[in-house]
Coordinates of C-alpha atoms and ligand atoms in Angstrom, one line a residue:
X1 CA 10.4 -40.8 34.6
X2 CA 12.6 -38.2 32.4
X3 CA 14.3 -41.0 30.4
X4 CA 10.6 -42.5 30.1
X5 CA 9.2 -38.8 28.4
X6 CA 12.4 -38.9 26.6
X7 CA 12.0 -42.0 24.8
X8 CA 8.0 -41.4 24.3
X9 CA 9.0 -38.3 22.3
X10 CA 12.1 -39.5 20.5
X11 CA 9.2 -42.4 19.4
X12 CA 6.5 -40.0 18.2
X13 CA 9.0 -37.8 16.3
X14 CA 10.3 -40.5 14.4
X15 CA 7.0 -41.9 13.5
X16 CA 5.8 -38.5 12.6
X17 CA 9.4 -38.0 10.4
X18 CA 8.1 -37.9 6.5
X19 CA 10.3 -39.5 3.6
X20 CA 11.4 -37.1 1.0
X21 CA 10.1 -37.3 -2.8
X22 CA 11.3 -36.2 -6.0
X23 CA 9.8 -35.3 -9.1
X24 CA 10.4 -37.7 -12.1
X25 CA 10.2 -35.6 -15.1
X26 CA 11.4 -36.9 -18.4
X27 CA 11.5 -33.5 -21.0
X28 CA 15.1 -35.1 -21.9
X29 CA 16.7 -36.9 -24.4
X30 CA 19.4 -38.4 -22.8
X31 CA 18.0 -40.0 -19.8
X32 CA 18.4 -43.3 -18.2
X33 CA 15.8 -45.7 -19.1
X34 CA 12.5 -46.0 -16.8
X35 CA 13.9 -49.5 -15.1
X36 CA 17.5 -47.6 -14.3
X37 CA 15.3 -44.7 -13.2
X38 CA 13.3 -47.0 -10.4
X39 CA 16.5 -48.5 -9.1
X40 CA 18.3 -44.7 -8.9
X41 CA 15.2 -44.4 -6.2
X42 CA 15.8 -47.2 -4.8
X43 CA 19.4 -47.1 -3.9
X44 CA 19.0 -43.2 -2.6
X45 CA 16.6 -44.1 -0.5
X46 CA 13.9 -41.8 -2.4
X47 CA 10.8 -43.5 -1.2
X48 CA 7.8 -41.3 -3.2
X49 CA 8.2 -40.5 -6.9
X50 CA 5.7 -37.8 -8.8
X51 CA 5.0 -38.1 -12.3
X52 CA 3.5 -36.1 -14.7
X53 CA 1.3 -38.4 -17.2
X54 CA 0.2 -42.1 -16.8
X55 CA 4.0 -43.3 -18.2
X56 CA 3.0 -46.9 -18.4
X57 CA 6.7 -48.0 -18.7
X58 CA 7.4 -46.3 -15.9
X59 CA 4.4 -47.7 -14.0
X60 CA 5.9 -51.2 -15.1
X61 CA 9.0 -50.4 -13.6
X62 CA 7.5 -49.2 -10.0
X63 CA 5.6 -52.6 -9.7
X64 CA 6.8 -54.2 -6.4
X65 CA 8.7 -51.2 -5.4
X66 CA 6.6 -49.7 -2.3
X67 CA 7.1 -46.3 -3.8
X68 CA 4.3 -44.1 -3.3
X69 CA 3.3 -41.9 -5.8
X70 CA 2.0 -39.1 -7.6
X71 CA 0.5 -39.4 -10.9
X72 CA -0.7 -36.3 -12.9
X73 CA -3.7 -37.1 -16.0
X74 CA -1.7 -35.0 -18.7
X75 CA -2.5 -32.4 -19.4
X76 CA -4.2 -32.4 -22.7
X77 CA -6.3 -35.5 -21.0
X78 CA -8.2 -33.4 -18.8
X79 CA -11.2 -32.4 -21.2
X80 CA -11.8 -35.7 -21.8
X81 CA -12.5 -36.5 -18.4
X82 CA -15.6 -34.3 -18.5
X83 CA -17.0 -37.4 -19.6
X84 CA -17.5 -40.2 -16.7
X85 CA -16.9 -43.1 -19.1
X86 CA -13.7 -42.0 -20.2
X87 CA -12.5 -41.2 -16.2
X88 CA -13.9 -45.2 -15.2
X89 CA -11.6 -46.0 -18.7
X90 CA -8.9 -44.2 -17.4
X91 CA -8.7 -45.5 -13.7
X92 CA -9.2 -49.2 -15.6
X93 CA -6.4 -48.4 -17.8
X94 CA -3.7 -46.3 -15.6
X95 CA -4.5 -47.4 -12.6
X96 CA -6.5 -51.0 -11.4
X97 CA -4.4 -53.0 -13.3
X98 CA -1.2 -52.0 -11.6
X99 CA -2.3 -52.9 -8.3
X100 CA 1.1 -53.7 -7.0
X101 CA 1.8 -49.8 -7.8
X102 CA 1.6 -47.7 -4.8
X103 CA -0.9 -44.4 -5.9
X104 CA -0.8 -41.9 -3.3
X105 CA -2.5 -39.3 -5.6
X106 CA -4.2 -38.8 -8.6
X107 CA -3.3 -34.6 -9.9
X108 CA -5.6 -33.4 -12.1
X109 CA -4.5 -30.2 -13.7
X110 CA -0.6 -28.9 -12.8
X111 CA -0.3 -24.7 -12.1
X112 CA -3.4 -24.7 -13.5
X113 CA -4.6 -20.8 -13.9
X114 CA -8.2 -19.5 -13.5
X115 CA -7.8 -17.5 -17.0
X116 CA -6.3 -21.1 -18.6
X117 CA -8.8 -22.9 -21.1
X118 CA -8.3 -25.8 -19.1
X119 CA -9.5 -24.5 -15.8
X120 CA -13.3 -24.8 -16.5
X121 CA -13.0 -28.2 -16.9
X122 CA -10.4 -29.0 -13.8
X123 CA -13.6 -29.6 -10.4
X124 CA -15.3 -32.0 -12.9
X125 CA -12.4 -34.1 -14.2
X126 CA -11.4 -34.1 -10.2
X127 CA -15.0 -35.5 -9.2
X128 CA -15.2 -37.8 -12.8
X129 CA -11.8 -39.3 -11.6
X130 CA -12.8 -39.5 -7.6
X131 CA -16.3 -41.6 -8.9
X132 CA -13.9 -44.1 -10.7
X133 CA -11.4 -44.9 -7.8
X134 CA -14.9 -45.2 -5.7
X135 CA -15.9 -48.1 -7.9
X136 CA -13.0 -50.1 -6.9
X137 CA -13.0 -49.3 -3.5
X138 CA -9.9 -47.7 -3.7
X139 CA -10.8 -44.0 -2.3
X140 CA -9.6 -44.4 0.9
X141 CA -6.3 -45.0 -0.4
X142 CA -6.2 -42.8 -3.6
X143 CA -6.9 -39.1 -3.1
X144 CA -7.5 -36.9 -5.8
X145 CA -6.3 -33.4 -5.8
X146 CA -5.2 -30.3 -8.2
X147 CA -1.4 -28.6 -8.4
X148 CA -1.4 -25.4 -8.0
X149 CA 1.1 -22.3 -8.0
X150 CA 2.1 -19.1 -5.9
X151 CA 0.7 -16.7 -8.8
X152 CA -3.0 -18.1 -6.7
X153 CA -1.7 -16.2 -3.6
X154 CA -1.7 -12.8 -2.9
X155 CA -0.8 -10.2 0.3
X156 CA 1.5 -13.0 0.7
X157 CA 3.6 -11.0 3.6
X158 CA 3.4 -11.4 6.0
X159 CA 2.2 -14.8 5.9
X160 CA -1.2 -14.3 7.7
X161 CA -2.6 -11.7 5.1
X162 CA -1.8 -14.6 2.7
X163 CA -5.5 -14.8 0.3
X164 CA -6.1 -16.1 -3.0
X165 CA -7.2 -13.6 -5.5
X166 CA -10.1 -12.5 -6.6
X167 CA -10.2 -14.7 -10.0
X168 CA -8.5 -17.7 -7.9
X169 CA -11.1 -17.3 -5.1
X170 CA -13.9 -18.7 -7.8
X171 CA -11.9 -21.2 -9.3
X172 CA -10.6 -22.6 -6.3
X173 CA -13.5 -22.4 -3.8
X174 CA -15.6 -25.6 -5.3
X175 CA -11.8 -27.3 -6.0
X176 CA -11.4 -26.7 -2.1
X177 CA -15.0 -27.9 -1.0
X178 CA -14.8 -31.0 -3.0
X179 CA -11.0 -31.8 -1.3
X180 CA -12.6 -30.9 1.9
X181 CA -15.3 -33.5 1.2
X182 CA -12.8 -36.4 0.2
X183 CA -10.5 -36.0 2.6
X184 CA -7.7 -34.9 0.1
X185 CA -5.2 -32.5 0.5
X186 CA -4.4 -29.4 -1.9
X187 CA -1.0 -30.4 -3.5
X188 CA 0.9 -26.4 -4.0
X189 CA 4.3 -26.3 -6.1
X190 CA 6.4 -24.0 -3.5
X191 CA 9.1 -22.0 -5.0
X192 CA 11.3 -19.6 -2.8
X193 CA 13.9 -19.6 -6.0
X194 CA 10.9 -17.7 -8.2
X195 CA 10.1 -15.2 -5.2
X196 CA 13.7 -14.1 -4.3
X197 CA 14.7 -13.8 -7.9
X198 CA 11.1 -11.9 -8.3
X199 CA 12.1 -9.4 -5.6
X200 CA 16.0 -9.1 -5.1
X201 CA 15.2 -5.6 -3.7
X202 CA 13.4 -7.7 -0.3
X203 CA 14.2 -11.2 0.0
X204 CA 18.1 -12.1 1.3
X205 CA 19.6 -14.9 -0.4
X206 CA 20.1 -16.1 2.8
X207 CA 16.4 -16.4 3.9
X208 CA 15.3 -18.1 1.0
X209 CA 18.0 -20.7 1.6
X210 CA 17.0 -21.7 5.1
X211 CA 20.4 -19.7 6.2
X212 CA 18.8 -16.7 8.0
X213 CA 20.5 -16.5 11.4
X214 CA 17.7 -15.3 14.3
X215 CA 14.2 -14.4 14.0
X216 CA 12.9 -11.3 11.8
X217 CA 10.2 -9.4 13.3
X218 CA 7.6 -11.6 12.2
X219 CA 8.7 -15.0 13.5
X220 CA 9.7 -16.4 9.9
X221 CA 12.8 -18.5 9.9
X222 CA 12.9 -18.9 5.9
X223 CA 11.5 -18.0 3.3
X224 CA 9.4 -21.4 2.0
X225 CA 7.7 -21.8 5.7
X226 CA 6.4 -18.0 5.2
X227 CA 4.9 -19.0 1.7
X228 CA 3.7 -22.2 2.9
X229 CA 2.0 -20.4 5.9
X230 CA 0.6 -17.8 3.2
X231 CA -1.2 -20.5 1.2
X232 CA -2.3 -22.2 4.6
X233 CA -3.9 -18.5 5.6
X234 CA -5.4 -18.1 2.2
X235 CA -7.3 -21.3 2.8
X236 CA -8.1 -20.0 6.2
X237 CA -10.3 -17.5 4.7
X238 CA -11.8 -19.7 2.4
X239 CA -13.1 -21.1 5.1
X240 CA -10.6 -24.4 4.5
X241 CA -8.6 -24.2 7.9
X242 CA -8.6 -27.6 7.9
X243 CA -7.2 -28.9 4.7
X244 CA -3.9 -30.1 4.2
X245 CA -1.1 -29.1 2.2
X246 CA 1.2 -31.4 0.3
X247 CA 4.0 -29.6 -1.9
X248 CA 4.2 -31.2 -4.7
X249 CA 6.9 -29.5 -6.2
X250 CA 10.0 -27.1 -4.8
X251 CA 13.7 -26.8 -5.7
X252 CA 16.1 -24.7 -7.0
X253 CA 18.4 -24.3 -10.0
X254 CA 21.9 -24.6 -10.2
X255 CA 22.6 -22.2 -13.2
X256 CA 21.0 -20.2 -15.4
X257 CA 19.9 -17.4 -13.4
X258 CA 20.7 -14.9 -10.5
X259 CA 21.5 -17.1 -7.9
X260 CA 21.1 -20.3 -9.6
X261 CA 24.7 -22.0 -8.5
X262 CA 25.6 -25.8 -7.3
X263 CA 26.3 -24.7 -3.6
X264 CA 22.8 -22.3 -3.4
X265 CA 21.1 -25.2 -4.5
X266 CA 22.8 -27.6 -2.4
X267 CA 22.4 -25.7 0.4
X268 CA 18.5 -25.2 -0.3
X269 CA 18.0 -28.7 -1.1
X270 CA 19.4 -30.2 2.4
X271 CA 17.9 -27.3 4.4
X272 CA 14.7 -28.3 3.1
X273 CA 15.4 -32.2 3.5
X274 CA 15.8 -31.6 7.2
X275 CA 13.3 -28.9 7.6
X276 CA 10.4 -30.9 6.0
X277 CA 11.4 -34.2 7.3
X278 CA 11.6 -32.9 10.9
X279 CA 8.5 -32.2 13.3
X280 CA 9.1 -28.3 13.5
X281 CA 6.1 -27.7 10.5
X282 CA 5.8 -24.0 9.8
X283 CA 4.4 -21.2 12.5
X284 CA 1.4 -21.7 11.9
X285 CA 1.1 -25.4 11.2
X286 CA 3.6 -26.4 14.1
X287 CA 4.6 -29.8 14.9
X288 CA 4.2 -31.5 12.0
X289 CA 6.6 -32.8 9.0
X290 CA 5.6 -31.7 5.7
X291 CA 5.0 -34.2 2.8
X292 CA 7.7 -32.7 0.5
X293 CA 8.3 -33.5 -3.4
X294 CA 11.5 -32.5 -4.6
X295 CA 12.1 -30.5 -8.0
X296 CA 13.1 -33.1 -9.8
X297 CA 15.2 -35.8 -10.5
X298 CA 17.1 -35.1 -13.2
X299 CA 18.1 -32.0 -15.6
X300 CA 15.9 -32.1 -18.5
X301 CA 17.1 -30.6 -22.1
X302 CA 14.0 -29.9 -23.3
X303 CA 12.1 -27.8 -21.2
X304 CA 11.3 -24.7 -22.3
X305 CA 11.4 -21.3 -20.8
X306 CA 14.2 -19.5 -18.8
X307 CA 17.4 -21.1 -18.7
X308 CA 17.4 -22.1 -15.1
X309 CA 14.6 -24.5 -16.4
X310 CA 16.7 -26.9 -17.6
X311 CA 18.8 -27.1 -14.2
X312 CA 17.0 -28.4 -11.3
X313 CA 17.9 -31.8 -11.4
X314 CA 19.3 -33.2 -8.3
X315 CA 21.4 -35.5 -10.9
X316 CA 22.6 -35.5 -14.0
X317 CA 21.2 -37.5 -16.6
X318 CA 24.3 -39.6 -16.4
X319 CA 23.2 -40.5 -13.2
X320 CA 26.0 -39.0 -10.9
X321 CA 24.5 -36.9 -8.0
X322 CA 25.3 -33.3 -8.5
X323 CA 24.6 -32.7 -4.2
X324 CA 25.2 -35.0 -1.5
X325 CA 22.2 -34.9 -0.1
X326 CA 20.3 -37.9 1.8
X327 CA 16.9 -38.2 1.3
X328 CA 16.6 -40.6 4.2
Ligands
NAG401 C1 28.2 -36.9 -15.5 O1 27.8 -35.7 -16.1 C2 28.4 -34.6 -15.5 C3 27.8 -33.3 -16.2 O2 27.9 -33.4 -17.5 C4 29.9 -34.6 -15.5 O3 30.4 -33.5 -14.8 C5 30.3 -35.9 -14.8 O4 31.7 -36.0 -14.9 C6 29.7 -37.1 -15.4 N1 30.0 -38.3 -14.6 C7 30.4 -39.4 -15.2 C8 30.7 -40.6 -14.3 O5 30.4 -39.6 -16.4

């Protein structure tokens, strides 16, 4: 009887277990080609890419490979796809045709924020792209959803007084009905890196790398479940309770910046490997795995901004693994 319950639940954990993916970002001029890329994947066992505009070499190169993925409409696209024809063009150019390319999602709009030019036009290029995939029948498999990041949030501790704000809370409310109506999740970029080094006064190092030994007072094992949890309470009181969160994005640098070394981001990155891949979930999403993009594959040069920007890749664009991490 015992050995029967054992075997039921070591059964439904490992069909609920969820395969790790990493971000494919290519703001570098020195990195492998998009074919070298697909096979780095492939022998890691990474088995969901994102990327962030329709890169039709790299589609080529993800033909056949059972990879699911994210593809982002670049940015400067999204205006266009106010228009209806140009979102059918753009499903019948980026997407139909590669119909050995596993889509997972279709992200309109990355950190998109409710002062940004872009964010008027975000709900319709979301609804213009939706209409396309229903034309070829594809919207069961295809979901369309928006990126978005922690500066939405607010009250964020503890994690139940988690809302967005004010100008968020119109921006987001008709994004939220129209994933609610499609059956899409809301894909958040989750970074504890950003918070501790925003508030080095309250957040341990320890906490925000999934080392904090015992409970604190409010249940919170680590710092990404608590923001997690905060965005999963600010939908709460959007009356979105039950929408789904996939993070699209979450990592952590290894220079650059207060904290930013090899082991903290080792240590980060396989903490969250095994938290998100395991059926623990978050407090208050418990018992299931969370479908978890890592930030990214490689270093990129070119990125702009602080420093630590140019650091998160899990390998260098020579393709040796900076971690030893196993994403499966
Ligand atoms: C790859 O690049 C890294 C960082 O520049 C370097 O430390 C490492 O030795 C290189 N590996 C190979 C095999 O060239």
């Amino acid at each position: 009887m015992s050995a029967i319950l054992l075997l039921v639940g070591v059964f439904s954990s490992i069909t609920a277990t969820q395969s790790i993916g990493v971000c494919y970002g290519v703001s570098g001029d020195n990195l492998p080609s998009r074919q070298e890329v697909v096979d780095l994947y492939k022998t890691n066992g990474i088995s969901r890419m994102r990327i962030y505009y329709p890169d039709e070499e790299a589609l080529q190169a993800l033909r056949g490979s059972n990879i699911e993925l994210i593809m982002d409409v670049a940015g400067e696209t999204i205006q266009s796809l106010t228009n209806p024809d140009v979102a059918i063009d753009w499903v019948n150019t980026y997407v139909t045709p590669y119909s050995d390319v596993k889509f997972k999602y279709i992200n309109v709009g990355n950190e998109v924020h409710p002062g940004d030019a872009v964010a008027q036009y975000i709900l319709t290029a979301m609804t213009n792209i939706q209409n396309a995939i229903s034309l070829t029948n594809l919207q069961g498999q295809i979901k369309v959803s928006t990126a978005i990041d922690g500066t939405l949030i607010t009250n964020s501790y503890p994690p139940s007084n988690g809302a967005f704000t004010s100008d968020a809370t119109t921006y987001i409310t008709s994004i939220i009905n129209f994933l609610a109506e499609n059956e899409s999740p809301l894909l958040a970029n989750v970074y504890p890196y950003f918070a501790y080094v925003n508030d080095l006064q309250n957040i341990d190092l320890a906490y925000a790398i999934f080392n904090q030994q015992g409970n604190n007072e409010i249940g919170y094992q680590n710092l990404f479940d608590a923001m997690l949890d905060s965005i999963y309470a600010a939908l709460e009181k959007v009356g979105a309770s039950n929408l789904q969160i996939v993070v699209s994005e979450s990592g952590w640098p290894s220079e650059g910046g207060t904290g930013a070394t090899t082991e903290n981001a080792d240590t980060y990155y396989a903490n969250l490997i095994s938290h998100v891949s395991g059926t623990s979930g978050t407090p208050m999403r418990p018992g299931v795995s969370i479908e978890t993009f890592l930030f990214a594959m490689f270093d990129e040069n070119h990125k702009l901004g602080a420093e630590t920007e140019r650091h998160f890749g899990l390998f260098f664009p020579n393709k040796t693994s900076k971690y030893s991490l196993n994403f499966n």
